[in-house]
mmCIF file of N, CA and C in Angstrom:
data_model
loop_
_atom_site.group_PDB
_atom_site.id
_atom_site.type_symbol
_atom_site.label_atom_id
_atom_site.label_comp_id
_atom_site.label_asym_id
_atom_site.label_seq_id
_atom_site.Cartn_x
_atom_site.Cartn_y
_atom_site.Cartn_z
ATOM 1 N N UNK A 14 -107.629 86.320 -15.287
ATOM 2 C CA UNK A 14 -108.559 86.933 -14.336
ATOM 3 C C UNK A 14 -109.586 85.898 -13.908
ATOM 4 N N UNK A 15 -109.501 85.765 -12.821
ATOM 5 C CA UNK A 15 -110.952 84.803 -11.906
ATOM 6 C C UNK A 15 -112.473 85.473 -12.074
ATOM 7 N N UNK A 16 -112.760 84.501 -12.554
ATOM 8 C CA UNK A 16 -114.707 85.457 -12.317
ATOM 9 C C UNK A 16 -115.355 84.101 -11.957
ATOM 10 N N UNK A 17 -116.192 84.394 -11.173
ATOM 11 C CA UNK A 17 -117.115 83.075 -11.194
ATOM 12 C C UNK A 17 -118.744 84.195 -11.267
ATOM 13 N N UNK A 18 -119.920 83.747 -12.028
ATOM 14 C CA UNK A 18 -120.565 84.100 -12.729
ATOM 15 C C UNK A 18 -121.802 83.359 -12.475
ATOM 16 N N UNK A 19 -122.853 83.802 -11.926
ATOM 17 C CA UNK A 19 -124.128 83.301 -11.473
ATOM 18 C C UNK A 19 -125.017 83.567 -12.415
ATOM 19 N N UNK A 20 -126.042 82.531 -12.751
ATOM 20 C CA UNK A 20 -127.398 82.507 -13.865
ATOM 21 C C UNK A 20 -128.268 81.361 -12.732
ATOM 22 N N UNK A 21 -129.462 82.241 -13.617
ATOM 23 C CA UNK A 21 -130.424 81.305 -13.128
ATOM 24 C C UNK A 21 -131.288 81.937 -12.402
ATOM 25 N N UNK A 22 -131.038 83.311 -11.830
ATOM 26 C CA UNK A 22 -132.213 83.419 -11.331
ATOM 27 C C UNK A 22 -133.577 84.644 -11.646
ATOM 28 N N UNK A 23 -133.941 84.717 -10.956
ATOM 29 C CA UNK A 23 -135.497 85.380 -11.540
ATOM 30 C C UNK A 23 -136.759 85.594 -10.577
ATOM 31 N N UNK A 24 -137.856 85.820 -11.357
ATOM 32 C CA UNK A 24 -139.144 86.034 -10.310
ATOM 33 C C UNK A 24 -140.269 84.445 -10.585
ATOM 34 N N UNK A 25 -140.157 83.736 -9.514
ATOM 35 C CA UNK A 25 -141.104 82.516 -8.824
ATOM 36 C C UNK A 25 -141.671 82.541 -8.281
ATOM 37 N N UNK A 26 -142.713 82.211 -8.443
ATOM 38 C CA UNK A 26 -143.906 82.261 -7.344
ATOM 39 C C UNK A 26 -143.781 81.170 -6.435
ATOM 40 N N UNK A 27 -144.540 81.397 -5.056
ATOM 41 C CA UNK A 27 -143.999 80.695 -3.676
ATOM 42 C C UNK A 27 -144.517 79.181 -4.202
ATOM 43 N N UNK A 28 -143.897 78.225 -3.996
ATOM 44 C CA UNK A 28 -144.158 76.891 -3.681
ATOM 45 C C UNK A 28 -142.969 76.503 -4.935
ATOM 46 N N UNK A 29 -142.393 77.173 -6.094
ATOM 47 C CA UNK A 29 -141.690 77.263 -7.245
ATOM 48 C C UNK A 29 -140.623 76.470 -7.270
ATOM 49 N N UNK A 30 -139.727 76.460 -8.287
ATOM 50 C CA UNK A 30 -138.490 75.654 -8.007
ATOM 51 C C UNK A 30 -137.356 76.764 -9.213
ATOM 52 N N UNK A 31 -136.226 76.747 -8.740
ATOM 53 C CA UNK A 31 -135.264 77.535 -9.266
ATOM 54 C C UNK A 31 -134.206 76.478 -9.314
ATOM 55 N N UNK A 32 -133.551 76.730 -10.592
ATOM 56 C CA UNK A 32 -131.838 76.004 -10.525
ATOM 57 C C UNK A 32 -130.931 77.327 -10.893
ATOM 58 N N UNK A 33 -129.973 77.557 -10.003
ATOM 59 C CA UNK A 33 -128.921 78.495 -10.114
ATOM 60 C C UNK A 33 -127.671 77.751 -10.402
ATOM 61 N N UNK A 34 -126.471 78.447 -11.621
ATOM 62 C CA UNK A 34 -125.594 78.306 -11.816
ATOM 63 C C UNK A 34 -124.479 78.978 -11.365
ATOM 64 N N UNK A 35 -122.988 78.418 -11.448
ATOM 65 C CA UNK A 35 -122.139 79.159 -10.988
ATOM 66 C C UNK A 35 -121.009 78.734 -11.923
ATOM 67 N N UNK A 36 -120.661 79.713 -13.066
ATOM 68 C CA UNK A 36 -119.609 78.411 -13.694
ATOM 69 C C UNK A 36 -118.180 79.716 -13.633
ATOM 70 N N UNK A 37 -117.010 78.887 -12.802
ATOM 71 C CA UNK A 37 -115.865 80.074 -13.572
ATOM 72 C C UNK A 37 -114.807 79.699 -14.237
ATOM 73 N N UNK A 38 -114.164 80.970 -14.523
ATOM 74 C CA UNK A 38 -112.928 80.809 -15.468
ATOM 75 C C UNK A 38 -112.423 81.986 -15.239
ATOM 76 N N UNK A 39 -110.683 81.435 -15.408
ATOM 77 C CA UNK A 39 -109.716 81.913 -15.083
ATOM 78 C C UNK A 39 -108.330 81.225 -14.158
ATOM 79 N N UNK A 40 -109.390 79.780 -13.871
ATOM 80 C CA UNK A 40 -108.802 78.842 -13.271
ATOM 81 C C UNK A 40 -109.786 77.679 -12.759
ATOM 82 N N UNK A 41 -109.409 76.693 -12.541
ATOM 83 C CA UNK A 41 -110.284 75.630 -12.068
ATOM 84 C C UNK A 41 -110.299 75.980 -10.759
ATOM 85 N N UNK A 42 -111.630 75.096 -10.186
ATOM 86 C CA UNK A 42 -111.383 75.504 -8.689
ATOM 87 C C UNK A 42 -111.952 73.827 -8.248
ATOM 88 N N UNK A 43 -111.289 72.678 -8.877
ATOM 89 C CA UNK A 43 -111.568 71.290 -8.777
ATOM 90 C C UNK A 43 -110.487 71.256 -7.492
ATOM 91 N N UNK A 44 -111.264 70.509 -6.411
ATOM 92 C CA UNK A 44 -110.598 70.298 -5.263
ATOM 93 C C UNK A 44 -110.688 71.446 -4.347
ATOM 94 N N UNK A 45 -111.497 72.837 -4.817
ATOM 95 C CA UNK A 45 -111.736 73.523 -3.729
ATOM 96 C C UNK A 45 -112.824 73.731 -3.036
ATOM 97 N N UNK A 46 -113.125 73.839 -2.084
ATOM 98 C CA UNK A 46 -114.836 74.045 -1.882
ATOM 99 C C UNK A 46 -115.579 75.245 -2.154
ATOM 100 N N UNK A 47 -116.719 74.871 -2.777
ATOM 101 C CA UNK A 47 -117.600 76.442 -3.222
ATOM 102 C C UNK A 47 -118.656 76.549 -2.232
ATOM 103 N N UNK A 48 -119.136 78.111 -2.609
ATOM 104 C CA UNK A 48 -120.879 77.857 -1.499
ATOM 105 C C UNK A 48 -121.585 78.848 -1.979
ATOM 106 N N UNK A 49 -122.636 78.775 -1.667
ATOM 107 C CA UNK A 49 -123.356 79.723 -1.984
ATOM 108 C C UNK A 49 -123.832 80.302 -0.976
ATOM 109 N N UNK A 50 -123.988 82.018 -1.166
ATOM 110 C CA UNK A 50 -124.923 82.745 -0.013
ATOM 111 C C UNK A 50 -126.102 83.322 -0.746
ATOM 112 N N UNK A 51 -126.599 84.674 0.465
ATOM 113 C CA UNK A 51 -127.635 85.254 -0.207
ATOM 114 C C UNK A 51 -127.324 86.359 1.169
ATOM 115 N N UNK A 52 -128.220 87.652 0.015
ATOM 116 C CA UNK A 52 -128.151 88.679 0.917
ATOM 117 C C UNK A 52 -129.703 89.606 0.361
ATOM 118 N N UNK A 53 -130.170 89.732 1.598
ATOM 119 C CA UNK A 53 -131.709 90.456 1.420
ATOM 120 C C UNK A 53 -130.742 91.474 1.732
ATOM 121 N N UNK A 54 -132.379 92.312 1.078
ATOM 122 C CA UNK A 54 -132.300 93.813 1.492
ATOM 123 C C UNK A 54 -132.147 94.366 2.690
ATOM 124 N N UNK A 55 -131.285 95.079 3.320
ATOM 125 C CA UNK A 55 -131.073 95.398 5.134
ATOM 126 C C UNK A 55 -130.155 94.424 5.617
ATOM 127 N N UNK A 56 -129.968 92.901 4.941
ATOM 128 C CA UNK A 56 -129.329 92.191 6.223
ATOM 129 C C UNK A 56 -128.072 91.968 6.154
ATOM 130 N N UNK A 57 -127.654 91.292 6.654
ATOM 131 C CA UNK A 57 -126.435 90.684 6.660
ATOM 132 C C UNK A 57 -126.245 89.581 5.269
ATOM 133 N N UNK A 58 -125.122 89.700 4.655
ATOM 134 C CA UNK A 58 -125.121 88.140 3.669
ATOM 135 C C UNK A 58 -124.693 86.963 4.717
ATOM 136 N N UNK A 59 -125.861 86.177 4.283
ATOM 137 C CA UNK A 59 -126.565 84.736 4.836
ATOM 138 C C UNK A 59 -125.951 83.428 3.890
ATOM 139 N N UNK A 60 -125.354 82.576 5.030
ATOM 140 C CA UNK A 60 -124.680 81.138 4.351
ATOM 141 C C UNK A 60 -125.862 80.816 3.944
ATOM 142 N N UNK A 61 -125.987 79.906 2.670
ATOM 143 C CA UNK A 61 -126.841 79.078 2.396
ATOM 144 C C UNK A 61 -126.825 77.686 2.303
ATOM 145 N N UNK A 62 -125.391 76.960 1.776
ATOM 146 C CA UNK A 62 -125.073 75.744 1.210
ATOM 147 C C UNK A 62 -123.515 75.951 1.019
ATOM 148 N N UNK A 63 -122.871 74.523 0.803
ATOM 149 C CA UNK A 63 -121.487 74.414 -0.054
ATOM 150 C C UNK A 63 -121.131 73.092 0.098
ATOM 151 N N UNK A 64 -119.863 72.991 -0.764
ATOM 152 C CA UNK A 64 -119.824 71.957 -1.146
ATOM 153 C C UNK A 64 -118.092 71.963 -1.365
ATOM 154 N N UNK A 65 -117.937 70.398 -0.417
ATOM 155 C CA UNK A 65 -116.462 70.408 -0.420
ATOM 156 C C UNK A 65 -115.458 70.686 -1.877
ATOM 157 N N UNK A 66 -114.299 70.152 -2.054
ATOM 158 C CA UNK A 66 -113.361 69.734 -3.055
ATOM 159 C C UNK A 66 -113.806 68.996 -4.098
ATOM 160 N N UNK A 67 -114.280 67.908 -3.533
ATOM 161 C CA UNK A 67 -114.386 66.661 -4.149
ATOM 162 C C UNK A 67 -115.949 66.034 -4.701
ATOM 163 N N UNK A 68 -116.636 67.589 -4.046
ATOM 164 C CA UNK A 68 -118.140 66.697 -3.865
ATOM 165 C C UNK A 68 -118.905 65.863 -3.418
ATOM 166 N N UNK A 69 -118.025 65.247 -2.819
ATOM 167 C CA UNK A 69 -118.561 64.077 -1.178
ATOM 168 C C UNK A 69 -118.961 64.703 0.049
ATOM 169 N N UNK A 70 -118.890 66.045 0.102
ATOM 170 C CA UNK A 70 -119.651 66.554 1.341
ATOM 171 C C UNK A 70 -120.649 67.795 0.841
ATOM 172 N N UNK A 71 -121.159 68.153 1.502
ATOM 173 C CA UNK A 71 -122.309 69.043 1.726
ATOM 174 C C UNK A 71 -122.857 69.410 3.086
ATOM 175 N N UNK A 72 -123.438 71.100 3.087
ATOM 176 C CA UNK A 72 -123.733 70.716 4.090
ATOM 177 C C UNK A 72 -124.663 72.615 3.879
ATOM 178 N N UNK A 73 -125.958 72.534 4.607
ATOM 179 C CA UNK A 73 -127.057 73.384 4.480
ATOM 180 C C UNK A 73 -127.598 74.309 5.172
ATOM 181 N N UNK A 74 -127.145 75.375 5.627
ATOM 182 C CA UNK A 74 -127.931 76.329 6.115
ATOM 183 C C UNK A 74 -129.532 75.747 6.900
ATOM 184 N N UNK A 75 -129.882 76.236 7.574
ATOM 185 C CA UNK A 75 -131.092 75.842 8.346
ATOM 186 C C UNK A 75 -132.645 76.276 7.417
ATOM 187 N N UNK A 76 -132.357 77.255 6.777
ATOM 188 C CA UNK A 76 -133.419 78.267 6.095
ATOM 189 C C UNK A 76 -133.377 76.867 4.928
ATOM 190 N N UNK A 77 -132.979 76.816 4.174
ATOM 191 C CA UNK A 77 -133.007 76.179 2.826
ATOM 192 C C UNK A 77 -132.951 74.361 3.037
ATOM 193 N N UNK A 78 -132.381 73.991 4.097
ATOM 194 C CA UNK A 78 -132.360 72.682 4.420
ATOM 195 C C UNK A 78 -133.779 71.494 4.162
ATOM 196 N N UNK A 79 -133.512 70.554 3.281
ATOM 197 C CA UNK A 79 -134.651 69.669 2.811
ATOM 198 C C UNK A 79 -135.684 70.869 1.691
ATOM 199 N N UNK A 80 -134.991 71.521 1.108
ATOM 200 C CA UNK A 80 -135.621 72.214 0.258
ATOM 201 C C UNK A 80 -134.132 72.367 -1.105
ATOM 202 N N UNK A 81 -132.904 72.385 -0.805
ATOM 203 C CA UNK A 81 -132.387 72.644 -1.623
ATOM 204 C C UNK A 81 -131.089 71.535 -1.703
ATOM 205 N N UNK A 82 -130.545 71.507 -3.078
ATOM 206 C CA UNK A 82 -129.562 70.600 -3.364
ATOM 207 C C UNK A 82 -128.354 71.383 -4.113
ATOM 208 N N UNK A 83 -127.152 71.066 -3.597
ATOM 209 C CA UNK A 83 -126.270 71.783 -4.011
ATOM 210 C C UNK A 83 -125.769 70.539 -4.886
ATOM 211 N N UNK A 84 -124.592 70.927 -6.285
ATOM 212 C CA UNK A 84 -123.706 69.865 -6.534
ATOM 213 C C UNK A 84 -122.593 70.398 -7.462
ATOM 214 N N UNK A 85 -122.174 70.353 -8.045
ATOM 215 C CA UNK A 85 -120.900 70.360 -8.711
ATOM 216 C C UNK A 85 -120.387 69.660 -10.029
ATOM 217 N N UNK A 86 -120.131 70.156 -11.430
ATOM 218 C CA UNK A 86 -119.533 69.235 -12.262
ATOM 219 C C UNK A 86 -118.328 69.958 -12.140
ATOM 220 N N UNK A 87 -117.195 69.426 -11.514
ATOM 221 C CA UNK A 87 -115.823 69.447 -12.103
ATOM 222 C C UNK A 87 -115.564 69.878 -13.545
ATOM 223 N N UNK A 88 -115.672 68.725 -14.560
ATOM 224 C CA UNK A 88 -115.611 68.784 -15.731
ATOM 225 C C UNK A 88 -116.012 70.305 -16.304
ATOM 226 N N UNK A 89 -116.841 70.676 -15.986
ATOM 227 C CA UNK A 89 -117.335 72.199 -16.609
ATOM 228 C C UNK A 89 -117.436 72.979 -15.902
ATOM 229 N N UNK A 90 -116.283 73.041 -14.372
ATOM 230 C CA UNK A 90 -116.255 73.781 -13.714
ATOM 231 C C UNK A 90 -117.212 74.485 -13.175
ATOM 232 N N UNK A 91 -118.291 74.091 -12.958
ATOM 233 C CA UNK A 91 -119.200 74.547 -12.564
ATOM 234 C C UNK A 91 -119.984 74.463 -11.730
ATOM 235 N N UNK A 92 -120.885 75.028 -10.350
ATOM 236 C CA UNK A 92 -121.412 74.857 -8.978
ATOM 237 C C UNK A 92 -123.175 75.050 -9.693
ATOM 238 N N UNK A 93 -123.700 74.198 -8.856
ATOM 239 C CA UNK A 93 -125.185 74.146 -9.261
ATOM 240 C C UNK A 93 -126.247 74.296 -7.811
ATOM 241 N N UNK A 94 -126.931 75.013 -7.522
ATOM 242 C CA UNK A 94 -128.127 74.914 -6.669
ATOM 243 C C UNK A 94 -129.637 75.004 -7.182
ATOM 244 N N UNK A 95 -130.037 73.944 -6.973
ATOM 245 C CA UNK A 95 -131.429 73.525 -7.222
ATOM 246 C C UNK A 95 -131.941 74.576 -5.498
ATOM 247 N N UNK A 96 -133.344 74.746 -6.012
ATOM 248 C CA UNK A 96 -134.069 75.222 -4.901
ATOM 249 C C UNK A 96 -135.384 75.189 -5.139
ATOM 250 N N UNK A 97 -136.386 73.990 -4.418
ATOM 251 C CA UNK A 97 -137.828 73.979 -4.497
ATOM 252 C C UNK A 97 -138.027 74.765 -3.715
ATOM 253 N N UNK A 98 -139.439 74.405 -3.856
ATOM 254 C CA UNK A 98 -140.668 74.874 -2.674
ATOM 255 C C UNK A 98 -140.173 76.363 -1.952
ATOM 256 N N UNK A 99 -140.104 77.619 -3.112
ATOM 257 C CA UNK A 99 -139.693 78.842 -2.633
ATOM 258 C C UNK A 99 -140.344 79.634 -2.070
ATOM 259 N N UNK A 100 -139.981 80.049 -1.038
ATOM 260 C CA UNK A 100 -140.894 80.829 -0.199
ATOM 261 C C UNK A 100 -140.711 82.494 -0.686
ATOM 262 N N UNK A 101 -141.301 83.327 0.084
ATOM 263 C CA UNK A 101 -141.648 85.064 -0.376
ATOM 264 C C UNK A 101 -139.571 85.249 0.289
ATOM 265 N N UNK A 102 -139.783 84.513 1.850
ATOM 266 C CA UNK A 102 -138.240 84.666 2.577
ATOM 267 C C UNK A 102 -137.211 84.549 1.875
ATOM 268 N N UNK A 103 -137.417 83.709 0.532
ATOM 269 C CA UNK A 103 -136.047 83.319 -0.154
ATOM 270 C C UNK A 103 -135.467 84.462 -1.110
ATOM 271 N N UNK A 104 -136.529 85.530 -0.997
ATOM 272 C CA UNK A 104 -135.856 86.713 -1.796
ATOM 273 C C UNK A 104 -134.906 87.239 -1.308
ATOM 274 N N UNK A 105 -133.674 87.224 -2.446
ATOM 275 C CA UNK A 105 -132.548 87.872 -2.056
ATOM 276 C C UNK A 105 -131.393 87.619 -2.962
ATOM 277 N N UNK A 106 -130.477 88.374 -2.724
ATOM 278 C CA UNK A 106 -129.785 88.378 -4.613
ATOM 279 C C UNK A 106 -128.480 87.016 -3.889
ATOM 280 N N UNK A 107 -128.168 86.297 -4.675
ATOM 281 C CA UNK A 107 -127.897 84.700 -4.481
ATOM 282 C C UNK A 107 -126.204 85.105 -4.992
ATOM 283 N N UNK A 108 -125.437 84.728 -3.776
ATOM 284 C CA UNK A 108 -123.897 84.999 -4.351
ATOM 285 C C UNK A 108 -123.261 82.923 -4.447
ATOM 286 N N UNK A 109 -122.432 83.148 -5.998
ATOM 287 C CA UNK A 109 -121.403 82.085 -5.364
ATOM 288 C C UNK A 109 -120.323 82.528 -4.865
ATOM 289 N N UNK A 110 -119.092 81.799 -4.323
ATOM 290 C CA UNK A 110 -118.245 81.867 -4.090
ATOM 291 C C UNK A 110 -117.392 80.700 -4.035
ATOM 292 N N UNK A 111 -115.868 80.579 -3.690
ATOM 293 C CA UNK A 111 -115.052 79.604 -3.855
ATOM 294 C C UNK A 111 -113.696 79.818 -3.170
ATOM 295 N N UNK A 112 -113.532 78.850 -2.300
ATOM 296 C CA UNK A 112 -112.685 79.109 -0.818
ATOM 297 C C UNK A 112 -110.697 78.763 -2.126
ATOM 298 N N UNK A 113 -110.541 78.781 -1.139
ATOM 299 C CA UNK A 113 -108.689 78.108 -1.765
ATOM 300 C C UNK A 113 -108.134 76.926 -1.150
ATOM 301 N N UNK A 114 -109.530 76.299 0.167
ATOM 302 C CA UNK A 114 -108.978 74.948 0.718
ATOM 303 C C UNK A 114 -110.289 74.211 0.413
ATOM 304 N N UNK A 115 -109.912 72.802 0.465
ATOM 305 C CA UNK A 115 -110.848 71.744 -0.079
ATOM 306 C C UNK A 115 -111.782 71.715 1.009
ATOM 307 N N UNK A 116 -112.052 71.891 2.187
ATOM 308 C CA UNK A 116 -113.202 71.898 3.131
ATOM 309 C C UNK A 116 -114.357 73.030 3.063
ATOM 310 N N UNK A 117 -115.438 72.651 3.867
ATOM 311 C CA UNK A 117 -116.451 73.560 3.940
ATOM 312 C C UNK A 117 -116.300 74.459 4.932
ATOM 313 N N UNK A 118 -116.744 75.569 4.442
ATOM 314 C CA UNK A 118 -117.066 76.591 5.825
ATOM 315 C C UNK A 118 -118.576 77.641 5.405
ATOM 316 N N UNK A 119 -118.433 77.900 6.559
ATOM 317 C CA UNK A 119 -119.630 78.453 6.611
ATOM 318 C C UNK A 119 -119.563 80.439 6.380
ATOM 319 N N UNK A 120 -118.550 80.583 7.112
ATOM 320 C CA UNK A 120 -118.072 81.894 7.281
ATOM 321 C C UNK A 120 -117.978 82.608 5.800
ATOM 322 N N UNK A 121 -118.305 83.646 5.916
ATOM 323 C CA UNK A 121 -118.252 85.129 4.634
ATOM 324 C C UNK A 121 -116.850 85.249 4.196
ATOM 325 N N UNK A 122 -115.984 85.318 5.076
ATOM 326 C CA UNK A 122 -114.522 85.760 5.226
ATOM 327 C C UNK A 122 -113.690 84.375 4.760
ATOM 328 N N UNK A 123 -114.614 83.335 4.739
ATOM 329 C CA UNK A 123 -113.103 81.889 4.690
ATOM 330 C C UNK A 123 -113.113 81.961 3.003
ATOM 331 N N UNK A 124 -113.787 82.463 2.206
ATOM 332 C CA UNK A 124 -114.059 82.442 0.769
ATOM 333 C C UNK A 124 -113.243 83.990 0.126
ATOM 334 N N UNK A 125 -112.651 82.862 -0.475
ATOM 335 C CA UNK A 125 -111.762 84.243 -1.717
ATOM 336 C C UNK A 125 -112.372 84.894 -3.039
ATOM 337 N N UNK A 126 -113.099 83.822 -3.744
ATOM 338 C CA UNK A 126 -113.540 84.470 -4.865
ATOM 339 C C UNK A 126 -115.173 84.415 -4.604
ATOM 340 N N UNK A 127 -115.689 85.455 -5.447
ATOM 341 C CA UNK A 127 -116.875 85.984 -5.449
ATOM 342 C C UNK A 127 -117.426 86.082 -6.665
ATOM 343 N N UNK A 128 -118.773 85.955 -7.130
ATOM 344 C CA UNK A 128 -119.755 86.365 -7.871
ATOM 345 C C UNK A 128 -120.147 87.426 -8.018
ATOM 346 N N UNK A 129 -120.973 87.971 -8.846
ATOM 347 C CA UNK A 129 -121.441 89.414 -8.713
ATOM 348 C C UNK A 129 -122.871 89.118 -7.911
ATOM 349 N N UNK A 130 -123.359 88.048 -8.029
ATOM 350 C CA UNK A 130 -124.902 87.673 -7.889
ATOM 351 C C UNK A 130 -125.910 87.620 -8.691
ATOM 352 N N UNK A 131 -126.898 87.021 -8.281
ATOM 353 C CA UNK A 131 -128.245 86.707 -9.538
ATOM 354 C C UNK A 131 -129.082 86.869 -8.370
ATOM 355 N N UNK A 132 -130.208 87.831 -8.551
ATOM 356 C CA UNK A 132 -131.548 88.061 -7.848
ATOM 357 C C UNK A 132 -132.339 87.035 -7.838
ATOM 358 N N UNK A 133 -133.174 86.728 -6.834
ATOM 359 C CA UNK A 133 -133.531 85.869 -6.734
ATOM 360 C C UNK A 133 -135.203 86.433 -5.992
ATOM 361 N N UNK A 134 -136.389 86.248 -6.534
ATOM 362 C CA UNK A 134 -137.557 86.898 -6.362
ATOM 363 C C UNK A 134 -138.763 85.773 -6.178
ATOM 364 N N UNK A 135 -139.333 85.248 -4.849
ATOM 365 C CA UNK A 135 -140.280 84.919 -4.973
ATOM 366 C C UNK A 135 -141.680 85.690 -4.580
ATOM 367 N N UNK A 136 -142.482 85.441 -5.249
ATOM 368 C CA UNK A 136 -143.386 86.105 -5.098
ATOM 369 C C UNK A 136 -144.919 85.355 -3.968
ATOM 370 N N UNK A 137 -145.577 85.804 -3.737
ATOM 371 C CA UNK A 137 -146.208 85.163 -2.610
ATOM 372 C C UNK A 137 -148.036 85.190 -3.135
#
């Protein structure tokens, strides 16, 4: 069974810094690209970040851009997002996910596996 499994997040106060995890099992997903979203209350779930196959690409949502770092250990299968300087906006429960081709996308729909999510609360 596939699970991929989010930690890390919590209640920060605005200017804060958060590191979120994503580690799964049930299979490696080395060589596929992961990403992370987020979904507030009312909206739509919102791209945030991802990160190719290989870890040589990246690429950032407009909201989180020069504020957050995505990366990846292979070895422990696992997806990482750092996130400074958090604003009240960044509240919203934080999904990973993990496509079945080595490129990035941005889209909800190009990603097969899912997280349950980790809340994510800044306070202002």
């Amino acid at each position: 069974q596939v699970q991929l499994v989010e930690s890390g997040g919590g209640l920060v106060q605005a200017g804060g810094s958060l590191r979120l995890s994503c580690t799964a099992s049930g299979r490696t997903f080395v060589g596929y690209a992961m990403g992370w979203f987020r979904q507030a209350p009312g909206k739509e779930r919102e791209f945030v970040t991802a990160i190719n196959g290989d870890g040589g690409n990246t690429y950032y949502g407009d909201s989180v851009k020069g504020r957050s770092t995505i990366s990846r250990d292979n070895a422990k299968n696992t997806m990482y997002l750092q996130m400074n300087s958090l604003k009240p906006e960044d509240t919203a429960v934080y999904y990973c996910a993990a496509r079945d081709r080595p490129s990035i996308d941005t889209r909800v729909n190009a990603y097969v596996y899912w997280g349950q999510g980790t809340q994510v609360t800044v306070s202002s």
